[in-house]
mmCIF file of C-alpha atoms in Angstrom:
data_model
loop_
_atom_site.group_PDB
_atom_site.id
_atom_site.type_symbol
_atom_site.label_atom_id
_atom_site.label_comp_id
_atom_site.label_asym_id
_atom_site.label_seq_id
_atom_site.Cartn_x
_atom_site.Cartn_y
_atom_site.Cartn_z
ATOM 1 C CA UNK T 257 -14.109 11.218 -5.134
ATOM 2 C CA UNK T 258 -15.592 9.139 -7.610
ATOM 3 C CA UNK T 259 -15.117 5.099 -7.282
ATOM 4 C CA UNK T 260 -12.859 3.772 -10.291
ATOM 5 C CA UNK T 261 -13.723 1.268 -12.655
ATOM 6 C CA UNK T 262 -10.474 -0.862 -11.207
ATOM 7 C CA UNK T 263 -12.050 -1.757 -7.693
ATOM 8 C CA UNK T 264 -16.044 -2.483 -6.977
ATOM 9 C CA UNK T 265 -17.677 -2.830 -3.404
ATOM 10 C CA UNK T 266 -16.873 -6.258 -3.440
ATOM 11 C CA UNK T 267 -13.584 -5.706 -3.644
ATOM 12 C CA UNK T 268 -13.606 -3.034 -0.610
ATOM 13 C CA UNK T 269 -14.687 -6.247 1.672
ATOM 14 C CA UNK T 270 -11.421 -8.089 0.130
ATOM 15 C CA UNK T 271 -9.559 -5.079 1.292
ATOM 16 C CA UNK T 272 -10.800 -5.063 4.686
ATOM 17 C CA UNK T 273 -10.422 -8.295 5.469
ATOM 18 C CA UNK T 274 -6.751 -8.393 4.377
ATOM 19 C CA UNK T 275 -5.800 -5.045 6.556
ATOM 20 C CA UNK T 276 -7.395 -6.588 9.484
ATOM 21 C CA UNK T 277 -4.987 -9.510 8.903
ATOM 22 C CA UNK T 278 -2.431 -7.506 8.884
ATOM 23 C CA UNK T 279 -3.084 -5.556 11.108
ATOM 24 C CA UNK T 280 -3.889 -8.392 13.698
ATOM 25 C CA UNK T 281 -0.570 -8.846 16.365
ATOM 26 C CA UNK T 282 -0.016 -11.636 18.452
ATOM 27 C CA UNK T 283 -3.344 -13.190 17.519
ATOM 28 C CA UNK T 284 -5.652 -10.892 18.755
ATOM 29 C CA UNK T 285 -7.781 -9.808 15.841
ATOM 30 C CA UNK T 286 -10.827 -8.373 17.781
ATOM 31 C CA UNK T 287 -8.381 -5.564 18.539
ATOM 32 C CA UNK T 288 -7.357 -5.242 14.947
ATOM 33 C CA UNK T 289 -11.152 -4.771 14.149
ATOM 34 C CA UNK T 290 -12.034 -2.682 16.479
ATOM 35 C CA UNK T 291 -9.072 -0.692 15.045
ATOM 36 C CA UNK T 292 -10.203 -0.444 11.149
ATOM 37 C CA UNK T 293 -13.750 -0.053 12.579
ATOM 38 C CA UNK T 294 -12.751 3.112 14.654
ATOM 39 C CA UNK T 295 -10.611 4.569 11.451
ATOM 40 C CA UNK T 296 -13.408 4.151 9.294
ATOM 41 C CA UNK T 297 -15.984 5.984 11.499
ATOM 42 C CA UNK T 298 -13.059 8.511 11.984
ATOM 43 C CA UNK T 299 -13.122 9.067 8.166
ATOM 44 C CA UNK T 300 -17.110 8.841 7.374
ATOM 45 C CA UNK T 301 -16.738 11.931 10.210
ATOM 46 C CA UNK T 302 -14.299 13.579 7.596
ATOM 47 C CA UNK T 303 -15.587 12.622 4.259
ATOM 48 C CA UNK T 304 -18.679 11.482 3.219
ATOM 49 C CA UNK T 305 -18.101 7.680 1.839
ATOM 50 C CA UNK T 306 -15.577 5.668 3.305
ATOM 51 C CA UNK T 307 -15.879 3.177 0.776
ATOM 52 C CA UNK T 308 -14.361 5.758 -2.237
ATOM 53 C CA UNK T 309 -11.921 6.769 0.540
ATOM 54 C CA UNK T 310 -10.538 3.468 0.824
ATOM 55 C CA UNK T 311 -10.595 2.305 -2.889
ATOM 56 C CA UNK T 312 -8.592 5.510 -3.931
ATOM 57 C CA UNK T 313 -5.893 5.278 -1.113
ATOM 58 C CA UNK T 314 -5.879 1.646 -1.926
ATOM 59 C CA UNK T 315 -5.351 2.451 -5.986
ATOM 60 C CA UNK T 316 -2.468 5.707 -5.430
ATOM 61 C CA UNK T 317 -0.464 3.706 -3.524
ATOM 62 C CA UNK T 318 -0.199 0.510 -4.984
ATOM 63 C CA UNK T 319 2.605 0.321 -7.423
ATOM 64 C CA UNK T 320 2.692 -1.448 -11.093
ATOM 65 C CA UNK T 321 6.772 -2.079 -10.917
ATOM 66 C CA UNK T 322 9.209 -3.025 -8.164
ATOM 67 C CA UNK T 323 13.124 -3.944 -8.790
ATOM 68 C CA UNK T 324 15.124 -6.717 -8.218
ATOM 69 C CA UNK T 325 19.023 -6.330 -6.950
ATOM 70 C CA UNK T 326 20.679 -8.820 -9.891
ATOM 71 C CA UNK T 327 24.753 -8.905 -10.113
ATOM 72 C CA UNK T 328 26.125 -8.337 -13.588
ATOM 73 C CA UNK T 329 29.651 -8.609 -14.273
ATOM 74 C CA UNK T 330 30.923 -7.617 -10.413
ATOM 75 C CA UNK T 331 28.150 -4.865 -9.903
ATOM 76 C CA UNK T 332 24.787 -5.056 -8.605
ATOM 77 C CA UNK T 333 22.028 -3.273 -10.701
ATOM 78 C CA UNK T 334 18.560 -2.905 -9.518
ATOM 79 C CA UNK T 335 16.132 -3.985 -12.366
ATOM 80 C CA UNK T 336 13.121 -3.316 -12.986
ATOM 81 C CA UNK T 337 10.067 -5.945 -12.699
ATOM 82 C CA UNK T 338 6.415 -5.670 -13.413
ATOM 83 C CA UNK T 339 4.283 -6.684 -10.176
ATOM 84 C CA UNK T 340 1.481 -8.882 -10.308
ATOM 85 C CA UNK T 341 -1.908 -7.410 -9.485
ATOM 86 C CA UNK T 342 -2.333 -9.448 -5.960
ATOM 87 C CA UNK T 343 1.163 -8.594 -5.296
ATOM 88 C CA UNK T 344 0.582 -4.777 -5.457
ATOM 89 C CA UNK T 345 -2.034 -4.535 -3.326
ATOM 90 C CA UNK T 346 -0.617 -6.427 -1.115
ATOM 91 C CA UNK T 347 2.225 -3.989 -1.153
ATOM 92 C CA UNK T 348 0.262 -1.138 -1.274
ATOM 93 C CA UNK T 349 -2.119 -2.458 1.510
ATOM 94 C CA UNK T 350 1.410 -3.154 3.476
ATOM 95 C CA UNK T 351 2.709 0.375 2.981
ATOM 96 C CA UNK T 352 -0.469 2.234 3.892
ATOM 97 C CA UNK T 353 -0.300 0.069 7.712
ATOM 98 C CA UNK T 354 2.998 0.976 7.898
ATOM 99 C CA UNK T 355 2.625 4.581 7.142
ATOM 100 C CA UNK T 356 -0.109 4.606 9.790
ATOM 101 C CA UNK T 357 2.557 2.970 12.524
ATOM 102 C CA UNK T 358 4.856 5.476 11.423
ATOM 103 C CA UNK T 359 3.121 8.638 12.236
ATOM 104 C CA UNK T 360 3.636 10.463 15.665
ATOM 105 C CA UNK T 361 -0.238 9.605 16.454
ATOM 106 C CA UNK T 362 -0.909 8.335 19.892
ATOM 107 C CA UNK T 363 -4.251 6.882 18.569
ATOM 108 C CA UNK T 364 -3.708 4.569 16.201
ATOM 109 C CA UNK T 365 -7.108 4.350 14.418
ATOM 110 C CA UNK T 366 -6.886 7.966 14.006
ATOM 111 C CA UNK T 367 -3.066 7.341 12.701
ATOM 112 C CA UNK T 368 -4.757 4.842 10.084
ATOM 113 C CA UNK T 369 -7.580 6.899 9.302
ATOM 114 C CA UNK T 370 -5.158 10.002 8.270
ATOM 115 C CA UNK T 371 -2.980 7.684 6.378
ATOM 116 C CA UNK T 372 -6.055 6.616 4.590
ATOM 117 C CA UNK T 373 -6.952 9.998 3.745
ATOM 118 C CA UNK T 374 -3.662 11.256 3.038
ATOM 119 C CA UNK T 375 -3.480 8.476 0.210
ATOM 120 C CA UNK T 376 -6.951 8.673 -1.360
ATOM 121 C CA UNK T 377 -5.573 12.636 -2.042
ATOM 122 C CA UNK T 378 -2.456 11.677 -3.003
ATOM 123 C CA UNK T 379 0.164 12.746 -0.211
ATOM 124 C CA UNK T 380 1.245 10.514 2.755
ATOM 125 C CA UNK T 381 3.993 8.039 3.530
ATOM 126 C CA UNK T 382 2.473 5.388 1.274
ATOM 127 C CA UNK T 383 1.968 7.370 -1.551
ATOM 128 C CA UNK T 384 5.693 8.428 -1.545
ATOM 129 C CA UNK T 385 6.609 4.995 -1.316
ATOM 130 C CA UNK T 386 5.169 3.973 -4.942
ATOM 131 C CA UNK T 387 6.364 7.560 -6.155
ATOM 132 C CA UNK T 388 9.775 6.637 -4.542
ATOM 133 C CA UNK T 389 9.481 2.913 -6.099
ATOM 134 C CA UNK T 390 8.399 3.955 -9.436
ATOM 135 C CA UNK T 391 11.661 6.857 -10.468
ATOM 136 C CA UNK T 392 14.055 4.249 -9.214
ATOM 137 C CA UNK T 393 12.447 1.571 -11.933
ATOM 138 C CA UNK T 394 12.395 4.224 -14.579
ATOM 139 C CA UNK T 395 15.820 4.943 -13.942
ATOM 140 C CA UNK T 396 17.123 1.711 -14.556
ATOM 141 C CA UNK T 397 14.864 0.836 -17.452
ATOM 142 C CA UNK T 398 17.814 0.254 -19.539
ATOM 143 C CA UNK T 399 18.782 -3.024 -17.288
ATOM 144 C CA UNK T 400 15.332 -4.881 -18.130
ATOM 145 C CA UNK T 401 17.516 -6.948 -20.489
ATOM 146 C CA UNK T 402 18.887 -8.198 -17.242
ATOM 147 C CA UNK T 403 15.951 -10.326 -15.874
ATOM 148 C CA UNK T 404 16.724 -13.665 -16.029
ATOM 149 C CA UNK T 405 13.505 -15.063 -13.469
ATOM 150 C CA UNK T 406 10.941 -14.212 -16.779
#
């Protein structure tokens, strides 16, 4: 997997440091490194660079559109909105935690890991998430002429 010309290295330490926010519960954040720490050594086990792993889950499942539920003459249409760039990773870096919580995994490291690795090839919750996000906005392209928050 080769890195893309959207993220650098710099931007994988941006990217870690917002997970491990997110991941943090209850204010214990040691625990939510010691979580992305064990993931990552859990993927540089399965693939060679954790860095590239990371930067490609990160760019498949962040999305470029998301819709907004806006009434129109007594019926509610979803329409479509471009995202900001901060606001799709933070999506994306939202949907990939939650992916990991959802699995059946009793480690959850290893949980993250796989949902890491499931991304950066294309598959996993995450990934269908965007997919999922992304048909729904093309469907209702025709209600763009319906954003009034411009």
């Amino acid at each position: 997997m080769n890195l893309t010309t959207k993220y650098t290295e710099s931007e994988y330490v941006k990217i870690r440091c917002a997970c491990i926010s997110l991941l943090t519960r209850n204010g214990y954040k040691i625990r939510a490194q010691r979580i992305w720490d064990n993931a990552m050594s859990y993927i540089s086990q399965q693939n060679s660079n954790v860095t590239d792993v990371v930067l490609n889950a990160m760019e498949m499942c962040t999305p470029v559109v998301e819709y907004r539920r806006v009434r129109v003459a007594g019926t509610v249409v979803q329409v479509p909105k471009l995202m900001t760039p901060k606001q799709a990773q933070s999506r994306g870096m939202r949907w990939l935690i939650e992916g990991a919580r959802r699995r059946d995994n009793r480690i959850y490291a290893h949980a993250l890991a796989q949902e890491f690795l499931d991304a950066a090839r294309g598959a996993g919750w995450a990934t269908s998430q965007r997919d999922e996000m992304h048909r729904i906005a093309e469907a209702n392209r025709a209600y763009v002429r319906y954003q009034w928050w411009k």
